[in-house]
Tab-separated table of N, CA, C and O in Angstrom:
chain	number	residue	atom	x	y	z
U	1	MET	N	104.110	90.392	96.430
U	1	MET	CA	102.769	90.050	96.897
U	1	MET	C	101.813	90.013	95.699
U	1	MET	O	101.842	90.896	94.846
U	2	PRO	N	100.939	89.000	95.640
U	2	PRO	CA	100.004	88.893	94.521
U	2	PRO	C	99.052	90.091	94.465
U	2	PRO	O	98.708	90.678	95.484
U	3	ASP	N	98.601	90.430	93.273
U	3	ASP	CA	97.655	91.519	93.063
U	3	ASP	C	96.248	90.915	92.981
U	3	ASP	O	95.775	90.551	91.909
U	4	HIS	N	95.600	90.797	94.136
U	4	HIS	CA	94.306	90.123	94.203
U	4	HIS	C	93.214	90.872	93.442
U	4	HIS	O	92.328	90.247	92.852
U	5	ARG	N	93.256	92.198	93.437
U	5	ARG	CA	92.265	92.965	92.681
U	5	ARG	C	92.326	92.574	91.195
U	5	ARG	O	91.295	92.354	90.559
U	6	THR	N	93.527	92.469	90.662
U	6	THR	CA	93.683	92.102	89.256
U	6	THR	C	93.153	90.700	88.990
U	6	THR	O	92.544	90.444	87.949
U	7	THR	N	93.356	89.784	89.917
U	7	THR	CA	92.828	88.422	89.770
U	7	THR	C	91.311	88.457	89.623
U	7	THR	O	90.743	87.817	88.730
U	8	ILE	N	90.641	89.226	90.471
U	8	ILE	CA	89.181	89.307	90.440
U	8	ILE	C	88.713	90.036	89.183
U	8	ILE	O	87.761	89.610	88.522
U	9	GLU	N	89.375	91.126	88.834
U	9	GLU	CA	89.024	91.853	87.608
U	9	GLU	C	89.197	90.967	86.378
U	9	GLU	O	88.372	91.004	85.456
U	10	THR	N	90.243	90.164	86.360
U	10	THR	CA	90.479	89.233	85.250
U	10	THR	C	89.354	88.209	85.170
U	10	THR	O	88.852	87.902	84.082
U	11	LEU	N	88.956	87.670	86.315
U	11	LEU	CA	87.862	86.702	86.354
U	11	LEU	C	86.610	87.283	85.702
U	11	LEU	O	86.035	86.693	84.788
U	12	PHE	N	86.196	88.462	86.147
U	12	PHE	CA	84.962	89.058	85.639
U	12	PHE	C	85.092	89.460	84.170
U	12	PHE	O	84.177	89.237	83.377
U	13	SER	N	86.207	90.043	83.809
U	13	SER	CA	86.412	90.496	82.435
U	13	SER	C	86.354	89.336	81.448
U	13	SER	O	85.680	89.402	80.408
U	14	ARG	N	87.050	88.272	81.778
U	14	ARG	CA	87.086	87.132	80.853
U	14	ARG	C	85.761	86.370	80.834
U	14	ARG	O	85.352	85.863	79.788
U	15	LEU	N	85.067	86.299	81.968
U	15	LEU	CA	83.733	85.695	81.954
U	15	LEU	C	82.790	86.526	81.086
U	15	LEU	O	81.956	85.973	80.363
U	16	ASN	N	82.918	87.850	81.154
U	16	ASN	CA	82.098	88.707	80.300
U	16	ASN	C	82.371	88.446	78.827
U	16	ASN	O	81.488	88.637	77.988
U	17	GLY	N	83.562	88.005	78.497
U	17	GLY	CA	83.905	87.651	77.122
U	17	GLY	C	83.554	86.215	76.779
U	17	GLY	O	83.874	85.738	75.690
U	18	GLY	N	82.928	85.493	77.699
U	18	GLY	CA	82.528	84.112	77.458
U	18	GLY	C	83.626	83.092	77.667
U	18	GLY	O	83.470	81.925	77.322
U	19	ASP	N	84.742	83.511	78.261
U	19	ASP	CA	85.908	82.644	78.437
U	19	ASP	C	85.866	81.954	79.807
U	19	ASP	O	86.391	82.462	80.785
U	20	VAL	N	85.223	80.768	79.862
U	20	VAL	CA	85.158	80.042	81.128
U	20	VAL	C	86.491	79.389	81.482
U	20	VAL	O	86.687	78.951	82.617
U	21	GLY	N	87.436	79.365	80.552
U	21	GLY	CA	88.774	78.861	80.844
U	21	GLY	C	89.484	79.681	81.899
U	21	GLY	O	90.417	79.204	82.545
U	22	VAL	N	89.009	80.909	82.114
U	22	VAL	CA	89.592	81.761	83.151
U	22	VAL	C	89.478	81.114	84.530
U	22	VAL	O	90.297	81.358	85.404
U	23	LEU	N	88.470	80.284	84.716
U	23	LEU	CA	88.286	79.650	86.019
U	23	LEU	C	89.514	78.834	86.415
U	23	LEU	O	89.934	78.852	87.566
U	24	ASP	N	90.095	78.132	85.445
U	24	ASP	CA	91.297	77.347	85.725
U	24	ASP	C	92.509	78.245	85.959
U	24	ASP	O	93.461	77.840	86.623
U	25	ASP	N	92.476	79.449	85.405
U	25	ASP	CA	93.599	80.372	85.560
U	25	ASP	C	93.606	81.084	86.905
U	25	ASP	O	94.671	81.450	87.396
U	26	VAL	N	92.418	81.311	87.484
U	26	VAL	CA	92.369	82.131	88.706
U	26	VAL	C	91.947	81.365	89.958
U	26	VAL	O	92.120	81.873	91.062
U	27	PHE	N	91.408	80.169	89.805
U	27	PHE	CA	91.029	79.353	90.966
U	27	PHE	C	92.050	78.243	91.182
U	27	PHE	O	92.574	77.678	90.218
U	28	HIS	N	92.296	77.898	92.440
U	28	HIS	CA	93.065	76.693	92.756
U	28	HIS	C	92.240	75.481	92.340
U	28	HIS	O	91.002	75.530	92.339
U	29	ASP	N	92.893	74.387	92.011
U	29	ASP	CA	92.181	73.166	91.632
U	29	ASP	C	91.268	72.671	92.756
U	29	ASP	O	90.219	72.092	92.488
U	30	ASP	N	91.667	72.891	94.009
U	30	ASP	CA	90.863	72.426	95.138
U	30	ASP	C	89.941	73.511	95.702
U	30	ASP	O	89.389	73.360	96.790
U	31	ALA	N	89.745	74.587	94.953
U	31	ALA	CA	88.911	75.697	95.426
U	31	ALA	C	87.475	75.243	95.667
U	31	ALA	O	86.975	74.305	95.035
U	32	VAL	N	86.834	75.956	96.580
U	32	VAL	CA	85.445	75.704	96.942
U	32	VAL	C	84.638	76.956	96.613
U	32	VAL	O	85.066	78.075	96.900
U	33	ILE	N	83.477	76.750	95.989
U	33	ILE	CA	82.538	77.838	95.734
U	33	ILE	C	81.261	77.514	96.493
U	33	ILE	O	80.675	76.445	96.305
U	34	ASP	N	80.839	78.430	97.360
U	34	ASP	CA	79.612	78.253	98.139
U	34	ASP	C	78.529	79.180	97.607
U	34	ASP	O	78.788	80.368	97.358
U	35	TRP	N	77.324	78.629	97.444
U	35	TRP	CA	76.136	79.385	97.082
U	35	TRP	C	75.118	79.170	98.202
U	35	TRP	O	74.228	78.311	98.107
U	36	PRO	N	75.251	79.896	99.320
U	36	PRO	CA	74.427	79.649	100.511
U	36	PRO	C	72.920	79.706	100.268
U	36	PRO	O	72.179	78.919	100.862
U	37	GLN	N	72.456	80.605	99.413
U	37	GLN	CA	71.011	80.724	99.240
U	37	GLN	C	70.410	79.470	98.617
U	37	GLN	O	69.221	79.202	98.779
U	38	PHE	N	71.230	78.697	97.897
U	38	PHE	CA	70.760	77.447	97.308
U	38	PHE	C	71.159	76.234	98.150
U	38	PHE	O	70.769	75.117	97.839
U	39	GLY	N	71.999	76.463	99.168
U	39	GLY	CA	72.486	75.351	99.975
U	39	GLY	C	73.425	74.453	99.199
U	39	GLY	O	73.448	73.240	99.411
U	40	GLU	N	74.223	75.056	98.290
U	40	GLU	CA	75.092	74.264	97.420
U	40	GLU	C	76.556	74.652	97.593
U	40	GLU	O	76.882	75.807	97.854
U	41	ARG	N	77.403	73.660	97.396
U	41	ARG	CA	78.855	73.849	97.418
U	41	ARG	C	79.434	73.144	96.201
U	41	ARG	O	79.120	71.994	95.914
U	42	ILE	N	80.297	73.846	95.486
U	42	ILE	CA	81.018	73.278	94.344
U	42	ILE	C	82.448	73.072	94.813
U	42	ILE	O	83.141	74.024	95.163
U	43	ARG	N	82.878	71.827	94.836
U	43	ARG	CA	84.211	71.513	95.345
U	43	ARG	C	85.080	70.994	94.205
U	43	ARG	O	84.740	70.003	93.563
U	44	GLY	N	86.182	71.691	93.950
U	44	GLY	CA	87.168	71.212	93.006
U	44	GLY	C	86.952	71.653	91.569
U	44	GLY	O	85.860	72.055	91.156
U	45	ALA	N	88.043	71.570	90.810
U	45	ALA	CA	88.071	72.062	89.433
U	45	ALA	C	87.121	71.294	88.516
U	45	ALA	O	86.450	71.896	87.667
U	46	GLU	N	87.034	69.984	88.655
U	46	GLU	CA	86.186	69.198	87.758
U	46	GLU	C	84.718	69.593	87.897
U	46	GLU	O	84.018	69.803	86.900
U	47	ASN	N	84.238	69.728	89.125
U	47	ASN	CA	82.846	70.125	89.345
U	47	ASN	C	82.603	71.560	88.875
U	47	ASN	O	81.569	71.859	88.276
U	48	ARG	N	83.554	72.434	89.136
U	48	ARG	CA	83.444	73.836	88.707
U	48	ARG	C	83.341	73.907	87.173
U	48	ARG	O	82.483	74.594	86.630
U	49	ARG	N	84.211	73.161	86.488
U	49	ARG	CA	84.175	73.146	85.018
U	49	ARG	C	82.822	72.641	84.510
U	49	ARG	O	82.258	73.189	83.558
U	50	SER	N	82.312	71.595	85.130
U	50	SER	CA	81.040	71.019	84.691
U	50	SER	C	79.879	71.989	84.892
U	50	SER	O	79.011	72.113	84.012
U	51	ILE	N	79.861	72.661	86.016
U	51	ILE	CA	78.797	73.647	86.278
U	51	ILE	C	78.815	74.719	85.197
U	51	ILE	O	77.794	75.031	84.578
U	52	TYR	N	79.975	75.313	84.958
U	52	TYR	CA	80.057	76.421	83.997
U	52	TYR	C	79.879	75.956	82.555
U	52	TYR	O	79.342	76.686	81.729
U	53	ALA	N	80.280	74.728	82.234
U	53	ALA	CA	80.097	74.206	80.877
U	53	ALA	C	78.624	73.947	80.584
U	53	ALA	O	78.207	73.990	79.424
U	54	ASN	N	77.833	73.688	81.609
U	54	ASN	CA	76.419	73.380	81.424
U	54	ASN	C	75.500	74.543	81.771
U	54	ASN	O	74.274	74.404	81.689
U	55	MET	N	76.059	75.672	82.157
U	55	MET	CA	75.255	76.840	82.492
U	55	MET	C	74.544	77.321	81.221
U	55	MET	O	75.183	77.498	80.182
U	56	PRO	N	73.231	77.493	81.300
U	56	PRO	CA	72.491	77.913	80.097
U	56	PRO	C	72.999	79.224	79.501
U	56	PRO	O	73.030	79.377	78.284
U	57	ARG	N	73.410	80.147	80.351
U	57	ARG	CA	73.896	81.434	79.862
U	57	ARG	C	74.735	82.093	80.956
U	57	ARG	O	74.330	82.149	82.110
U	58	LEU	N	75.901	82.587	80.562
U	58	LEU	CA	76.715	83.362	81.509
U	58	LEU	C	76.111	84.753	81.639
U	58	LEU	O	75.645	85.328	80.649
U	59	PRO	N	76.132	85.318	82.836
U	59	PRO	CA	75.614	86.674	82.983
U	59	PRO	C	76.620	87.709	82.489
U	59	PRO	O	77.821	87.452	82.455
U	60	ALA	N	76.114	88.879	82.150
U	60	ALA	CA	76.980	90.040	81.950
U	60	ALA	C	77.217	90.620	83.344
U	60	ALA	O	76.267	90.872	84.083
U	61	ILE	N	78.476	90.791	83.699
U	61	ILE	CA	78.841	91.229	85.044
U	61	ILE	C	79.265	92.689	84.990
U	61	ILE	O	80.209	93.042	84.276
U	62	THR	N	78.563	93.521	85.738
U	62	THR	CA	78.930	94.922	85.868
U	62	THR	C	79.381	95.145	87.306
U	62	THR	O	78.575	95.024	88.238
U	63	THR	N	80.644	95.424	87.478
U	63	THR	CA	81.204	95.574	88.814
U	63	THR	C	80.913	96.965	89.360
U	63	THR	O	81.130	97.969	88.679
U	64	ARG	N	80.422	97.012	90.573
U	64	ARG	CA	80.202	98.277	91.258
U	64	ARG	C	81.464	98.697	92.005
U	64	ARG	O	81.899	99.828	91.928
U	65	ARG	N	82.043	97.741	92.736
U	65	ARG	CA	83.311	98.008	93.408
U	65	ARG	C	83.941	96.698	93.856
U	65	ARG	O	83.263	95.702	94.067
U	66	ILE	N	85.249	96.749	93.981
U	66	ILE	CA	86.056	95.631	94.476
U	66	ILE	C	86.959	96.212	95.555
U	66	ILE	O	87.620	97.224	95.331
U	67	PHE	N	86.958	95.572	96.721
U	67	PHE	CA	87.806	96.070	97.797
U	67	PHE	C	88.234	94.911	98.685
U	67	PHE	O	87.601	93.863	98.710
U	68	GLY	N	89.325	95.107	99.375
U	68	GLY	CA	89.788	94.064	100.274
U	68	GLY	C	91.149	94.385	100.834
U	68	GLY	O	91.717	95.459	100.582
U	69	GLU	N	91.646	93.433	101.565
U	69	GLU	CA	92.958	93.557	102.192
U	69	GLU	C	93.493	92.150	102.414
U	69	GLU	O	92.729	91.231	102.727
U	70	GLY	N	94.769	92.004	102.241
U	70	GLY	CA	95.374	90.686	102.439
U	70	GLY	C	94.748	89.669	101.505
U	70	GLY	O	94.632	89.905	100.301
U	71	ASP	N	94.297	88.552	102.053
U	71	ASP	CA	93.739	87.467	101.257
U	71	ASP	C	92.213	87.447	101.210
U	71	ASP	O	91.620	86.500	100.705
U	72	LEU	N	91.556	88.483	101.753
U	72	LEU	CA	90.095	88.548	101.775
U	72	LEU	C	89.623	89.751	100.952
U	72	LEU	O	89.963	90.898	101.266
U	73	TRP	N	88.839	89.475	99.888
U	73	TRP	CA	88.383	90.519	98.971
U	73	TRP	C	86.893	90.361	98.708
U	73	TRP	O	86.360	89.241	98.697
U	74	ILE	N	86.221	91.492	98.504
U	74	ILE	CA	84.782	91.540	98.256
U	74	ILE	C	84.545	92.227	96.920
U	74	ILE	O	85.195	93.226	96.603
U	75	ALA	N	83.591	91.716	96.165
U	75	ALA	CA	83.171	92.380	94.933
U	75	ALA	C	81.656	92.549	94.979
U	75	ALA	O	80.935	91.610	95.331
U	76	GLU	N	81.208	93.758	94.640
U	76	GLU	CA	79.789	94.041	94.483
U	76	GLU	C	79.542	94.177	92.989
U	76	GLU	O	80.293	94.872	92.295
U	77	ALA	N	78.479	93.544	92.496
U	77	ALA	CA	78.247	93.563	91.052
U	77	ALA	C	76.773	93.377	90.729
U	77	ALA	O	75.992	92.894	91.560
U	78	THR	N	76.417	93.747	89.525
U	78	THR	CA	75.113	93.435	88.964
U	78	THR	C	75.322	92.345	87.923
U	78	THR	O	76.229	92.437	87.091
U	79	LEU	N	74.513	91.306	87.997
U	79	LEU	CA	74.584	90.189	87.057
U	79	LEU	C	73.335	90.222	86.193
U	79	LEU	O	72.221	90.151	86.701
U	80	ASP	N	73.524	90.351	84.886
U	80	ASP	CA	72.408	90.411	83.957
U	80	ASP	C	72.388	89.132	83.135
U	80	ASP	O	73.272	88.904	82.307
U	81	TYR	N	71.363	88.317	83.366
U	81	TYR	CA	71.213	87.053	82.649
U	81	TYR	C	70.304	87.197	81.432
U	81	TYR	O	69.824	86.202	80.891
U	82	GLY	N	70.063	88.424	81.004
U	82	GLY	CA	69.158	88.632	79.878
U	82	GLY	C	67.749	88.272	80.293
U	82	GLY	O	67.232	88.810	81.263
U	83	ASP	N	67.146	87.334	79.592
U	83	ASP	CA	65.778	86.917	79.910
U	83	ASP	C	65.681	86.213	81.256
U	83	ASP	O	64.591	86.038	81.785
U	84	GLY	N	66.829	85.808	81.798
U	84	GLY	CA	66.843	85.126	83.089
U	84	GLY	C	66.837	86.068	84.272
U	84	GLY	O	66.849	85.641	85.419
U	85	GLY	N	66.829	87.365	84.043
U	85	GLY	CA	66.734	88.335	85.126
U	85	GLY	C	68.040	89.029	85.449
U	85	GLY	O	69.111	88.661	84.949
U	86	THR	N	67.915	90.039	86.276
U	86	THR	CA	69.055	90.814	86.754
U	86	THR	C	69.116	90.682	88.267
U	86	THR	O	68.090	90.781	88.945
U	87	PHE	N	70.317	90.468	88.772
U	87	PHE	CA	70.515	90.266	90.207
U	87	PHE	C	71.611	91.178	90.712
U	87	PHE	O	72.584	91.438	90.010
U	88	GLU	N	71.457	91.638	91.928
U	88	GLU	CA	72.549	92.311	92.633
U	88	GLU	C	73.315	91.213	93.354
U	88	GLU	O	72.712	90.302	93.921
U	89	ALA	N	74.648	91.284	93.316
U	89	ALA	CA	75.436	90.179	93.865
U	89	ALA	C	76.591	90.682	94.716
U	89	ALA	O	77.142	91.756	94.467
U	90	ILE	N	76.929	89.876	95.691
U	90	ILE	CA	78.106	90.078	96.521
U	90	ILE	C	78.935	88.804	96.419
U	90	ILE	O	78.415	87.695	96.574
U	91	PHE	N	80.218	88.973	96.138
U	91	PHE	CA	81.152	87.851	96.083
U	91	PHE	C	82.200	88.060	97.170
U	91	PHE	O	82.809	89.131	97.236
U	92	VAL	N	82.407	87.051	97.968
U	92	VAL	CA	83.458	87.071	98.984
U	92	VAL	C	84.527	86.099	98.504
U	92	VAL	O	84.262	84.906	98.325
U	93	PHE	N	85.729	86.644	98.263
U	93	PHE	CA	86.835	85.830	97.766
U	93	PHE	C	87.897	85.672	98.851
U	93	PHE	O	88.311	86.660	99.457
U	94	GLU	N	88.313	84.434	99.063
U	94	GLU	CA	89.448	84.148	99.931
U	94	GLU	C	90.545	83.601	99.030
U	94	GLU	O	90.330	82.624	98.315
U	95	LEU	N	91.676	84.266	99.042
U	95	LEU	CA	92.762	83.899	98.131
U	95	LEU	C	93.904	83.239	98.889
U	95	LEU	O	94.121	83.489	100.075
U	96	ARG	N	94.606	82.381	98.171
U	96	ARG	CA	95.804	81.714	98.676
U	96	ARG	C	96.859	81.892	97.598
U	96	ARG	O	96.690	81.419	96.473
U	97	GLY	N	97.898	82.637	97.924
U	97	GLY	CA	98.885	82.951	96.897
U	97	GLY	C	98.248	83.867	95.873
U	97	GLY	O	97.596	84.842	96.219
U	98	ASP	N	98.392	83.519	94.604
U	98	ASP	CA	97.861	84.377	93.547
U	98	ASP	C	96.551	83.861	92.955
U	98	ASP	O	96.110	84.323	91.913
U	99	ARG	N	95.906	82.896	93.652
U	99	ARG	CA	94.672	82.314	93.130
U	99	ARG	C	93.581	82.278	94.197
U	99	ARG	O	93.851	82.332	95.388
U	100	ILE	N	92.356	82.097	93.729
U	100	ILE	CA	91.189	82.043	94.604
U	100	ILE	C	91.078	80.644	95.205
U	100	ILE	O	91.089	79.641	94.486
U	101	ALA	N	90.966	80.584	96.528
U	101	ALA	CA	90.810	79.317	97.238
U	101	ALA	C	89.345	79.058	97.597
U	101	ALA	O	88.909	77.920	97.697
U	102	ARG	N	88.583	80.137	97.808
U	102	ARG	CA	87.167	80.007	98.162
U	102	ARG	C	86.426	81.242	97.664
U	102	ARG	O	86.924	82.357	97.771
U	103	GLU	N	85.250	80.994	97.128
U	103	GLU	CA	84.330	82.066	96.745
U	103	GLU	C	82.989	81.766	97.393
U	103	GLU	O	82.519	80.629	97.339
U	104	THR	N	82.404	82.763	98.014
U	104	THR	CA	81.035	82.662	98.514
U	104	THR	C	80.239	83.748	97.799
U	104	THR	O	80.637	84.916	97.828
U	105	ALA	N	79.151	83.362	97.139
U	105	ALA	CA	78.381	84.308	96.327
U	105	ALA	C	76.941	84.376	96.818
U	105	ALA	O	76.329	83.355	97.131
U	106	TYR	N	76.429	85.602	96.856
U	106	TYR	CA	75.048	85.873	97.249
U	106	TYR	C	74.387	86.686	96.145
U	106	TYR	O	74.965	87.640	95.651
U	107	TRP	N	73.164	86.317	95.750
U	107	TRP	CA	72.414	87.039	94.734
U	107	TRP	C	71.107	87.521	95.339
U	107	TRP	O	70.480	86.823	96.122
U	108	ALA	N	70.688	88.715	94.931
U	108	ALA	CA	69.405	89.258	95.377
U	108	ALA	C	68.687	89.889	94.191
U	108	ALA	O	69.319	90.560	93.363
U	109	LEU	N	67.402	89.666	94.118
U	109	LEU	CA	66.599	90.320	93.097
U	109	LEU	C	66.368	91.774	93.501
U	109	LEU	O	66.044	92.045	94.655
U	110	PRO	N	66.519	92.697	92.571
U	110	PRO	CA	66.182	94.090	92.889
U	110	PRO	C	64.689	94.189	93.214
U	110	PRO	O	63.874	93.432	92.673
U	111	SER	N	64.352	95.086	94.098
U	111	SER	CA	62.949	95.304	94.441
U	111	SER	C	62.719	96.797	94.636
U	111	SER	O	63.655	97.544	94.957
U	112	PRO	N	61.492	97.250	94.458
U	112	PRO	CA	61.217	98.682	94.605
U	112	PRO	C	61.378	99.114	96.063
U	112	PRO	O	61.156	98.324	96.981
U	113	PRO	N	61.749	100.369	96.276
U	113	PRO	CA	61.899	100.855	97.648
U	113	PRO	C	60.543	100.981	98.337
U	113	PRO	O	59.514	101.199	97.695
U	114	ALA	N	60.568	100.854	99.636
U	114	ALA	CA	59.344	100.998	100.430
U	114	ALA	C	58.966	102.476	100.517
U	114	ALA	O	59.821	103.322	100.791
U	115	GLU	N	57.707	102.766	100.285
U	115	GLU	CA	57.248	104.155	100.317
U	115	GLU	C	57.391	104.782	101.700
U	115	GLU	O	57.637	105.981	101.812
U	116	TRP	N	57.242	104.003	102.758
U	116	TRP	CA	57.239	104.564	104.110
U	116	TRP	C	58.555	105.232	104.483
U	116	TRP	O	58.594	106.085	105.348
U	117	ARG	N	59.665	104.887	103.816
U	117	ARG	CA	60.948	105.495	104.190
U	117	ARG	C	61.429	106.526	103.173
U	117	ARG	O	62.553	107.003	103.237
U	118	ALA	N	60.585	106.900	102.241
U	118	ALA	CA	60.966	107.792	101.140
U	118	ALA	C	61.526	109.130	101.609
U	118	ALA	O	62.414	109.690	100.964
U	119	SER	N	61.065	109.664	102.718
U	119	SER	CA	61.543	110.983	103.161
U	119	SER	C	62.938	110.933	103.779
U	119	SER	O	63.532	111.977	104.014
U	120	TRP	N	63.491	109.737	104.021
U	120	TRP	CA	64.797	109.616	104.664
U	120	TRP	C	65.875	109.047	103.761
U	120	TRP	O	67.017	108.898	104.179
U	121	VAL	N	65.531	108.696	102.547
U	121	VAL	CA	66.492	108.070	101.645
U	121	VAL	C	66.592	108.851	100.345
U	121	VAL	O	65.748	109.688	100.041
U	122	GLU	N	67.636	108.562	99.587
U	122	GLU	CA	67.762	109.120	98.251
U	122	GLU	C	67.965	107.985	97.268
U	122	GLU	O	68.557	106.959	97.602
U	123	PRO	N	67.453	108.134	96.072
U	123	PRO	CA	67.607	107.048	95.087
U	123	PRO	C	69.054	106.919	94.623
U	123	PRO	O	69.765	107.903	94.514
U	124	VAL	N	69.452	105.685	94.375
U	124	VAL	CA	70.789	105.379	93.843
U	124	VAL	C	70.587	104.801	92.449
U	124	VAL	O	69.800	103.891	92.261
U	125	GLU	N	71.325	105.330	91.498
U	125	GLU	CA	71.193	104.829	90.128
U	125	GLU	C	72.410	104.063	89.718
U	125	GLU	O	73.462	104.237	90.179
């Protein structure tokens, strides 16, 4: 059985090293990447390569946790684009065999906690 956690860890590790060639190693050629907040879908290897080749800057990816079962895996991470901001992100990966068939990614800007709930929560660092 494929080791899906390793596939995802490899993706993030090599992207952190600036190696966009990892996309061809871990995604199927017909893979789909959905970015719902932008209403965009990247279909296929050629479009994926073009997006990443023209990206102004790859983020530094700090993984909080990766978990899943079977062919469905989730990664929580912080993406630091330097001057472009820091985002909290959730990646939903659907795998087929030993490669990613679909990725759905969500990004959120960090925001300060609401004062009204301060007595019921604890800060997370």
